[in-house]
PDB file of C-alpha atoms and ligand atoms in Angstrom:
ATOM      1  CA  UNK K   1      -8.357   1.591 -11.306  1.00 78.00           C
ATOM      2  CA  UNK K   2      -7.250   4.922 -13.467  1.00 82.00           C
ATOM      3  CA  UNK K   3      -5.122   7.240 -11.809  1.00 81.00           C
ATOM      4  CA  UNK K   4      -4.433  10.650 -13.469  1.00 85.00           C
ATOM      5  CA  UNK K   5      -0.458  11.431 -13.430  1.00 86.00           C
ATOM      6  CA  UNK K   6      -1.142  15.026 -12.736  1.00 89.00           C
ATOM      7  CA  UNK K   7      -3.562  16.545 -10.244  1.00 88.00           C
ATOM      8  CA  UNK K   8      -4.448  20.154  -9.234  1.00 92.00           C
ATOM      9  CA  UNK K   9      -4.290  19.648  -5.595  1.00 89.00           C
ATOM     10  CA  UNK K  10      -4.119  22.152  -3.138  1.00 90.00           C
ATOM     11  CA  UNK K  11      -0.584  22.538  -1.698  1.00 90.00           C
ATOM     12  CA  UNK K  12      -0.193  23.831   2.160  1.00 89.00           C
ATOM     13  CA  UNK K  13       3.351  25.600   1.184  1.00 90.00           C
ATOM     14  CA  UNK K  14       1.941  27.584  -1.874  1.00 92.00           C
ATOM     15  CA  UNK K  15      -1.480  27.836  -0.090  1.00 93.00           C
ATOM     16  CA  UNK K  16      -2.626  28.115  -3.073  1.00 93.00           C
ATOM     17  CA  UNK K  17      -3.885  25.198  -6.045  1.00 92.00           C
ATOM     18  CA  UNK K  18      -1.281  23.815  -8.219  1.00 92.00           C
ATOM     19  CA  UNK K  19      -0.329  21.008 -10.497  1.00 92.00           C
ATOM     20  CA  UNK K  20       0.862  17.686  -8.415  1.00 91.00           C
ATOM     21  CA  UNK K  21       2.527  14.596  -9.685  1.00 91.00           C
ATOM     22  CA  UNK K  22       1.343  11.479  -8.329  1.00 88.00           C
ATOM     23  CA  UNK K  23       3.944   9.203  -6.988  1.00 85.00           C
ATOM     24  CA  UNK K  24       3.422   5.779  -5.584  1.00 81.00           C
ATOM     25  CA  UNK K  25       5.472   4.400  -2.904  1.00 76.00           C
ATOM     26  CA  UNK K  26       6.312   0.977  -2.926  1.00 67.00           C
ATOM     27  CA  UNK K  27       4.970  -0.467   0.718  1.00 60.00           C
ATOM     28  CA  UNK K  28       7.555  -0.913   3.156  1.00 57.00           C
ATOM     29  CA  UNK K  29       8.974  -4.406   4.322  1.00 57.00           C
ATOM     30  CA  UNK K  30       6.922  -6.179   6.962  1.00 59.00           C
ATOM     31  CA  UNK K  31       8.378  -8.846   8.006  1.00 57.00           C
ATOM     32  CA  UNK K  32      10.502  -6.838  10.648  1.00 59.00           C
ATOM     33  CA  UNK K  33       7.913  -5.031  12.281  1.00 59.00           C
ATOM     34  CA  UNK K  34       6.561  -8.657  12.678  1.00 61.00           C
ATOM     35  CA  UNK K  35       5.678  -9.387  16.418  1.00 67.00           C
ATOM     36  CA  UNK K  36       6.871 -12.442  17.825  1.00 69.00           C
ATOM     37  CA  UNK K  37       3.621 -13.658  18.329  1.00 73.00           C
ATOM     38  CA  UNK K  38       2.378 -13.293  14.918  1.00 71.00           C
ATOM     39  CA  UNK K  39       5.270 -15.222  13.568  1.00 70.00           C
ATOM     40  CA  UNK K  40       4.370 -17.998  15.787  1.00 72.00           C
ATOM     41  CA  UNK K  41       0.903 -18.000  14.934  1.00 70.00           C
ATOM     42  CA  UNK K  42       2.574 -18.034  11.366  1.00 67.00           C
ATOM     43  CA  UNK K  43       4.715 -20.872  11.930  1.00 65.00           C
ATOM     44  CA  UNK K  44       1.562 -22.909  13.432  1.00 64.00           C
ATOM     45  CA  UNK K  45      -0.964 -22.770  11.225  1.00 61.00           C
ATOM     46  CA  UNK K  46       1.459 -23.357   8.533  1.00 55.00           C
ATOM     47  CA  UNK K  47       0.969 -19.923   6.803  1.00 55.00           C
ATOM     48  CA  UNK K  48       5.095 -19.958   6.166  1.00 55.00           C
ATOM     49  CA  UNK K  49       7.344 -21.974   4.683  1.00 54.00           C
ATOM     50  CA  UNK K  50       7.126 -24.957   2.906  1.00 55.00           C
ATOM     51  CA  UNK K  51       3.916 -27.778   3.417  1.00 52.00           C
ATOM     52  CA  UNK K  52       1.890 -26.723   6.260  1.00 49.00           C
ATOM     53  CA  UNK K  53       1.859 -28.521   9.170  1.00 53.00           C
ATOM     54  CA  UNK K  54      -0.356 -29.312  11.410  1.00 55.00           C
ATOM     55  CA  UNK K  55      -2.578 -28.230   8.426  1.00 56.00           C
ATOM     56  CA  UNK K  56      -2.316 -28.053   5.240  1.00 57.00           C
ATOM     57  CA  UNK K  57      -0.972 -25.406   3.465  1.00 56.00           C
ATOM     58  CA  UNK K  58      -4.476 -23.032   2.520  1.00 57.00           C
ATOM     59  CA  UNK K  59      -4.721 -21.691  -1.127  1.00 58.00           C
ATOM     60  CA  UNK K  60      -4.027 -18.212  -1.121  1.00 55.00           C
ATOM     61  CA  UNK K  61      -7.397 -17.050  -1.804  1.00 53.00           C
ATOM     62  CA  UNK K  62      -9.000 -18.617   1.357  1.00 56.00           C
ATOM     63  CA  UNK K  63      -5.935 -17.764   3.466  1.00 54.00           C
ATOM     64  CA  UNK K  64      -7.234 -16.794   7.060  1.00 57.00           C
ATOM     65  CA  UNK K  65      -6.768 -13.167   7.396  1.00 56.00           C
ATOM     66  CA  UNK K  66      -4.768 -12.562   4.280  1.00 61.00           C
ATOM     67  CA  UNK K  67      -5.698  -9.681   2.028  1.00 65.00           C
ATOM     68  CA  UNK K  68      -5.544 -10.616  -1.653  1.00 68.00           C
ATOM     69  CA  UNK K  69      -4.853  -6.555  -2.544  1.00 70.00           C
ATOM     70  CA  UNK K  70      -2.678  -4.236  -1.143  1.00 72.00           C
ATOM     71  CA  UNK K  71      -3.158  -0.609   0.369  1.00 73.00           C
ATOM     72  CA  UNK K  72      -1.466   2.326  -1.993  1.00 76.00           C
ATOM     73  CA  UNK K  73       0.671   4.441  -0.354  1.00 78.00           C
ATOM     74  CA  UNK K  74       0.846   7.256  -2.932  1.00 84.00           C
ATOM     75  CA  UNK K  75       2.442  10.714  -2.537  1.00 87.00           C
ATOM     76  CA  UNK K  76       1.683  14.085  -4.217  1.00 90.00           C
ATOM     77  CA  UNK K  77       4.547  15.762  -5.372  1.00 92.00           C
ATOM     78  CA  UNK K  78       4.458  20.131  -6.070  1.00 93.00           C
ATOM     79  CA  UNK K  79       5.451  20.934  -9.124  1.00 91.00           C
ATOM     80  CA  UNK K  80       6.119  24.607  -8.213  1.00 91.00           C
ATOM     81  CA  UNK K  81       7.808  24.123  -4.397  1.00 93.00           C
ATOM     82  CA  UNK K  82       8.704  20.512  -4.717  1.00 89.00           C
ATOM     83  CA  UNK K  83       6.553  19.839  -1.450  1.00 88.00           C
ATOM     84  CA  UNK K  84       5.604  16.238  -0.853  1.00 88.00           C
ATOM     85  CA  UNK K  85       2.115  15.646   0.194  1.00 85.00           C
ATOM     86  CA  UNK K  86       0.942  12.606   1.559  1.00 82.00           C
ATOM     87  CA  UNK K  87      -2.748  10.953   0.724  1.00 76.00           C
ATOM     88  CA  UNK K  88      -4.548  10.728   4.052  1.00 68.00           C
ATOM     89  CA  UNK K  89      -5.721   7.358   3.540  1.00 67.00           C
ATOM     90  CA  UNK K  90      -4.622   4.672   1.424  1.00 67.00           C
ATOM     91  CA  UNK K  91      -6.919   2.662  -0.407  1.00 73.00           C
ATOM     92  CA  UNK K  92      -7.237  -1.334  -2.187  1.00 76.00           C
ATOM     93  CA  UNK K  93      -7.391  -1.975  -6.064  1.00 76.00           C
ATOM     94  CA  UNK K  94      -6.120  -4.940  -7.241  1.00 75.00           C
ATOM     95  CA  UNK K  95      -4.373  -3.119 -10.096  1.00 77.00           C
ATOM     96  CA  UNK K  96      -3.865   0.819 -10.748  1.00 75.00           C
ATOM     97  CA  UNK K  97      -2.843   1.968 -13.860  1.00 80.00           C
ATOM     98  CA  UNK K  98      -0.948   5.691 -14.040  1.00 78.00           C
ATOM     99  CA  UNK K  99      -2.786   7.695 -16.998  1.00 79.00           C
ATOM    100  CA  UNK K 100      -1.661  10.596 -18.752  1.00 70.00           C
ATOM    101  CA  UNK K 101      -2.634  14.227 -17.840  1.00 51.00           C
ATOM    102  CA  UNK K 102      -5.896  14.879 -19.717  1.00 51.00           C
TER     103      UNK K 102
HETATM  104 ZN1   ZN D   1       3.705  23.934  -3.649  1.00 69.12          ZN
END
């Protein structure tokens, strides 16, 4: 997916359109916010780690409830107040590519 660098974007501090930089946020670390369950869970079906066992380790693609792409976190930034905006939602592409301003 294309993603313009620069978008006119309404900014709540101006109140008012201006020109926003698009920023994308790497995705924060996981494996702390972990809960002890899931690790188990992890650690039983052989998800982690080395060979699986009791199972085998699965191929990545047809791993049980693992998403192949990740959700973007990406950020608006004002170019006139400096006011960070955050997208409501983030959304899944496999790849997303930052394109010039038009
Ligand atoms: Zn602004």
């Amino acid at each position: 997916m294309k993603m313009p660098k620069e978008v006119n974007r309404y900014c709540p501090k101006c109140k008012k359109k201006t020109k926003q930089k698009v920023i994308q946020v790497k995705s924060h670390k996981t494996r702390a916010t972990l809960k002890k369950g899931q690790r188990r869970h992890e650690r039983r079906s052989g998800i982690s780690g080395y060979g699986g066992y009791p199972r085998p380790k699965p191929e990545k693609s047809k791993k049980w409830g693992v998403k192949l792409t990740k959700k973007l976190d990406l950020r608006y930034k004002c170019s006139e107040c400096g006011k960070m905006t955050i997208r409501k939602q983030g959304f899944r592409v496999k790849k997303l590519e930052m394109v010039g301003a038009k």
